[in-house]
Coordinates of C-alpha atoms and ligand atoms in Angstrom, one line a residue:
M1 CA -18.4 -58.0 12.0
D2 CA -16.4 -61.1 11.1
K3 CA -16.3 -63.6 13.7
Y4 CA -12.6 -64.4 12.9
M5 CA -9.7 -61.8 12.6
I6 CA -7.6 -64.3 10.9
Q7 CA -8.7 -67.4 9.0
T8 CA -6.8 -70.4 7.6
P9 CA -8.0 -73.6 5.7
R10 CA -8.6 -75.1 9.2
L11 CA -8.7 -72.6 11.7
G12 CA -10.5 -69.5 12.8
L13 CA -8.5 -66.9 15.1
R14 CA -10.8 -64.8 17.2
R15 CA -11.0 -62.6 20.4
W16 CA -11.9 -64.5 23.4
S17 CA -15.4 -65.3 24.7
K18 CA -16.9 -66.8 28.0
E19 CA -17.2 -70.2 26.5
D20 CA -13.2 -70.5 26.3
L21 CA -12.7 -70.2 29.8
T22 CA -13.3 -73.6 30.9
P23 CA -11.6 -75.5 28.1
F24 CA -8.7 -73.2 28.5
A25 CA -8.4 -73.6 32.3
K26 CA -8.7 -77.4 31.5
M27 CA -5.5 -77.3 29.3
N28 CA -3.6 -75.1 31.8
K29 CA -4.0 -77.8 34.4
N30 CA -2.7 -80.4 32.0
S31 CA 0.9 -81.3 33.0
K32 CA 1.8 -82.2 29.4
V33 CA 0.8 -78.9 28.0
M34 CA 2.5 -77.1 30.9
E35 CA 5.5 -79.2 30.7
F36 CA 7.8 -76.3 29.6
F37 CA 6.3 -73.7 31.9
P38 CA 7.1 -73.1 35.7
H39 CA 3.8 -74.6 36.9
T40 CA 0.4 -75.4 35.9
L41 CA -2.5 -72.9 36.2
T42 CA -5.5 -72.6 38.9
D43 CA -8.7 -71.7 37.4
D44 CA -8.2 -68.1 38.7
E45 CA -4.7 -67.8 37.0
S46 CA -6.0 -69.2 33.8
N47 CA -8.9 -66.6 33.6
S48 CA -6.8 -63.7 34.7
M49 CA -4.4 -64.7 31.8
V50 CA -7.5 -64.4 29.5
E51 CA -8.3 -60.9 31.1
K52 CA -4.7 -59.9 30.3
I53 CA -4.8 -61.2 26.8
E54 CA -8.1 -59.3 26.2
A55 CA -6.7 -56.2 27.7
H56 CA -3.6 -56.4 25.2
F57 CA -6.2 -56.6 22.2
D58 CA -7.9 -53.6 23.5
K59 CA -4.7 -51.5 23.9
Y60 CA -2.8 -52.8 20.8
G61 CA -5.3 -54.5 18.4
F62 CA -3.7 -57.8 18.6
G63 CA -2.7 -60.5 20.8
F64 CA -2.9 -64.2 21.5
W65 CA -5.9 -65.2 19.5
A66 CA -8.4 -67.9 20.7
V67 CA -8.2 -70.6 18.1
E68 CA -11.1 -72.7 17.2
L69 CA -11.5 -75.4 14.3
L70 CA -13.5 -74.4 11.5
D71 CA -14.9 -77.6 11.1
T72 CA -16.4 -78.3 14.5
G73 CA -16.2 -74.8 16.3
E74 CA -14.2 -76.4 19.0
F75 CA -11.7 -74.4 20.9
I76 CA -8.2 -75.7 20.7
G77 CA -6.0 -73.2 22.4
L78 CA -4.2 -69.8 21.6
I79 CA -1.9 -68.7 19.0
G80 CA -0.7 -65.2 18.5
L81 CA 1.2 -62.1 18.7
N82 CA 2.1 -60.5 22.2
I83 CA 4.5 -57.9 23.6
P84 CA 6.6 -59.6 26.3
S85 CA 6.6 -57.8 29.6
F86 CA 10.1 -58.6 30.7
K87 CA 13.3 -56.8 29.9
A88 CA 15.9 -58.6 27.9
Q89 CA 18.4 -57.5 25.2
F90 CA 15.8 -58.0 22.6
T91 CA 13.1 -56.1 24.2
P92 CA 10.8 -54.1 23.7
C93 CA 9.6 -56.6 20.7
I94 CA 6.6 -58.5 19.6
E95 CA 6.6 -62.1 20.0
I96 CA 4.7 -65.0 18.4
G97 CA 3.6 -67.8 20.7
W98 CA 1.2 -70.8 20.9
R99 CA -0.4 -73.2 23.3
L100 CA -2.8 -75.9 22.4
S101 CA -4.8 -78.4 23.9
H102 CA -3.0 -82.1 24.0
E103 CA -5.6 -83.8 22.0
F104 CA -4.8 -81.4 19.0
W105 CA -1.1 -81.7 18.8
G106 CA 0.5 -83.2 16.0
E107 CA -1.7 -82.2 13.3
G108 CA 0.2 -79.1 12.0
Y109 CA -2.4 -76.7 13.6
A110 CA 0.3 -74.6 15.6
S111 CA 2.4 -74.1 12.2
E112 CA -0.6 -73.3 10.1
G113 CA -2.0 -70.7 12.7
A114 CA 1.4 -69.4 13.4
K115 CA 2.3 -68.7 9.6
A116 CA -0.9 -66.7 9.3
C117 CA -0.2 -64.6 12.4
L118 CA 3.1 -63.9 10.8
D119 CA 1.5 -62.7 7.7
F120 CA -0.7 -60.5 9.9
G121 CA 2.0 -59.0 11.7
F122 CA 4.0 -58.0 8.6
N123 CA 1.1 -57.2 6.3
S124 CA -1.5 -55.7 8.5
L125 CA 0.7 -54.4 11.3
G126 CA 3.6 -53.5 9.3
L127 CA 6.1 -55.1 11.7
S128 CA 9.6 -55.3 10.5
E129 CA 10.4 -58.3 12.7
I130 CA 8.9 -60.9 15.0
F131 CA 10.5 -63.0 17.6
S132 CA 9.9 -66.1 19.6
F133 CA 11.3 -67.9 22.6
T134 CA 10.9 -71.0 24.7
A135 CA 13.0 -73.1 27.1
V136 CA 15.9 -74.9 25.3
V137 CA 14.3 -78.3 26.2
N138 CA 11.1 -77.4 24.3
K139 CA 11.9 -79.2 21.0
K140 CA 8.4 -79.3 19.7
S141 CA 8.1 -75.6 20.1
M142 CA 11.4 -75.0 18.3
K143 CA 10.4 -77.1 15.5
V144 CA 7.3 -74.9 14.9
M145 CA 9.4 -71.9 14.9
E146 CA 11.7 -73.5 12.3
K147 CA 8.6 -74.7 10.4
I148 CA 7.3 -71.2 10.0
G149 CA 10.8 -69.9 8.7
M150 CA 12.1 -68.4 11.8
E151 CA 15.9 -68.3 12.6
Y152 CA 17.8 -69.2 15.7
V153 CA 19.5 -66.0 17.0
G154 CA 21.1 -67.3 20.2
D155 CA 20.4 -68.5 23.9
F156 CA 19.4 -66.3 27.0
L157 CA 18.5 -66.7 30.6
H158 CA 14.9 -65.9 31.3
P159 CA 14.9 -63.0 33.7
K160 CA 11.7 -64.1 35.4
I161 CA 13.0 -67.7 36.0
D162 CA 15.5 -68.7 38.7
K163 CA 19.0 -69.2 36.9
N164 CA 19.2 -72.7 38.6
H165 CA 15.7 -73.7 37.2
R166 CA 15.7 -76.4 34.3
L167 CA 13.5 -73.9 32.2
C168 CA 15.8 -70.8 32.7
K169 CA 18.0 -71.1 29.6
H170 CA 15.9 -70.1 26.6
V171 CA 16.4 -70.0 22.9
L172 CA 15.7 -66.9 20.8
Y173 CA 14.4 -67.1 17.3
K174 CA 13.6 -64.3 15.0
I175 CA 12.0 -63.6 11.4
S176 CA 12.1 -60.3 9.4
S177 CA 9.5 -59.0 7.0
R178 CA 10.7 -59.6 3.3
Ligands
COA201 C1 4.2 -76.7 20.8 C2 2.8 -76.9 20.2 C3 1.9 -75.7 20.1 C4 3.0 -77.7 19.0 O1 1.6 -77.9 18.3 P1 1.2 -78.8 17.2 O2 0.1 -78.4 16.5 O3 1.5 -80.4 17.6 O4 2.6 -78.4 16.2 P2 2.5 -78.8 14.7 O5 1.9 -80.0 14.6 O6 2.2 -77.6 14.0 O7 4.2 -79.0 14.6 C5 4.9 -79.7 15.6 C6 6.2 -80.2 15.1 O8 7.1 -80.5 16.0 C7 7.6 -81.9 15.8 N1 7.9 -82.4 17.1 C8 7.0 -83.0 18.0 N2 7.7 -83.5 19.1 C9 9.0 -83.2 18.9 C10 10.4 -83.2 19.6 N3 10.3 -83.8 20.7 N4 11.4 -82.9 18.9 C11 11.5 -82.3 17.9 N5 10.3 -82.1 17.0 C12 9.1 -82.6 17.5 C13 6.4 -82.6 15.0 O9 6.9 -83.9 14.4 C14 5.9 -81.5 14.3 O10 6.9 -81.5 12.9 P3 6.4 -82.0 11.6 O11 5.2 -81.6 11.0 O12 7.6 -81.8 10.7 O13 6.3 -83.6 11.9 C15 2.1 -77.9 21.3 O14 2.8 -79.0 21.3 C16 1.8 -77.2 22.6 O15 0.8 -76.5 22.9 N6 2.7 -77.5 23.5 C17 2.5 -76.9 25.0 C18 2.6 -75.4 25.0 C19 4.0 -74.9 24.7 O16 5.0 -75.4 24.9 N7 3.9 -73.8 23.9 C20 5.1 -73.1 23.6 C21 5.7 -72.0 24.8 S1 7.1 -71.4 24.2

């Protein structure tokens, strides 16, 4: 079986392995990586996130892929498609998301991997639209959404975040299949 479910010129996107747990836990403890999430994650929280991601793959055949550099085999984070678990006007839906280890930012990896995930969503899964959302203060993530051709739909208050919290207000982006 192929190691990668998705491949780009520089990245391999695959199911998760035991070896990913330590570097993933390390990035989930990094305050820069987690700046736009309510809190950093403990090792247990990070490991249980991987369990949930793998359960999502088992159930739906897609999820947040573990991403590695083809050149070196290094694990650099996650990029992928997911079914959000909260209720909002636009759910149920499929979202695209990303989280990379800080030392690999600014190389275009998020956009490169995300474009390939959109192709997978539209061409292999037959989706008609894919959403993405992030806190309004997360300009880097919004830039990735725009670079991969997504369009701003509007703002919403994230139902799982206290309405007075700095991360409650979110932007919603969308892209439709052509
Ligand atoms: C968001 C994230 C995945 C981006 O990864 P990346 O590999 O650096 O992304 P890319 O290099 O593909 O693109 C980033 C773009 O944002 C731009 N950018 C960086 N900081 C920016 C800022 N403060 N404001 C606007 N644009 C910004 C970069 O210049 C780049 O655009 P360019 O290629 O046109 O120059 C990475 O920063 C990350 O993992 N952040 C933490 C996790 C996170 O917030 N995930 C999203 C949660 S919804």
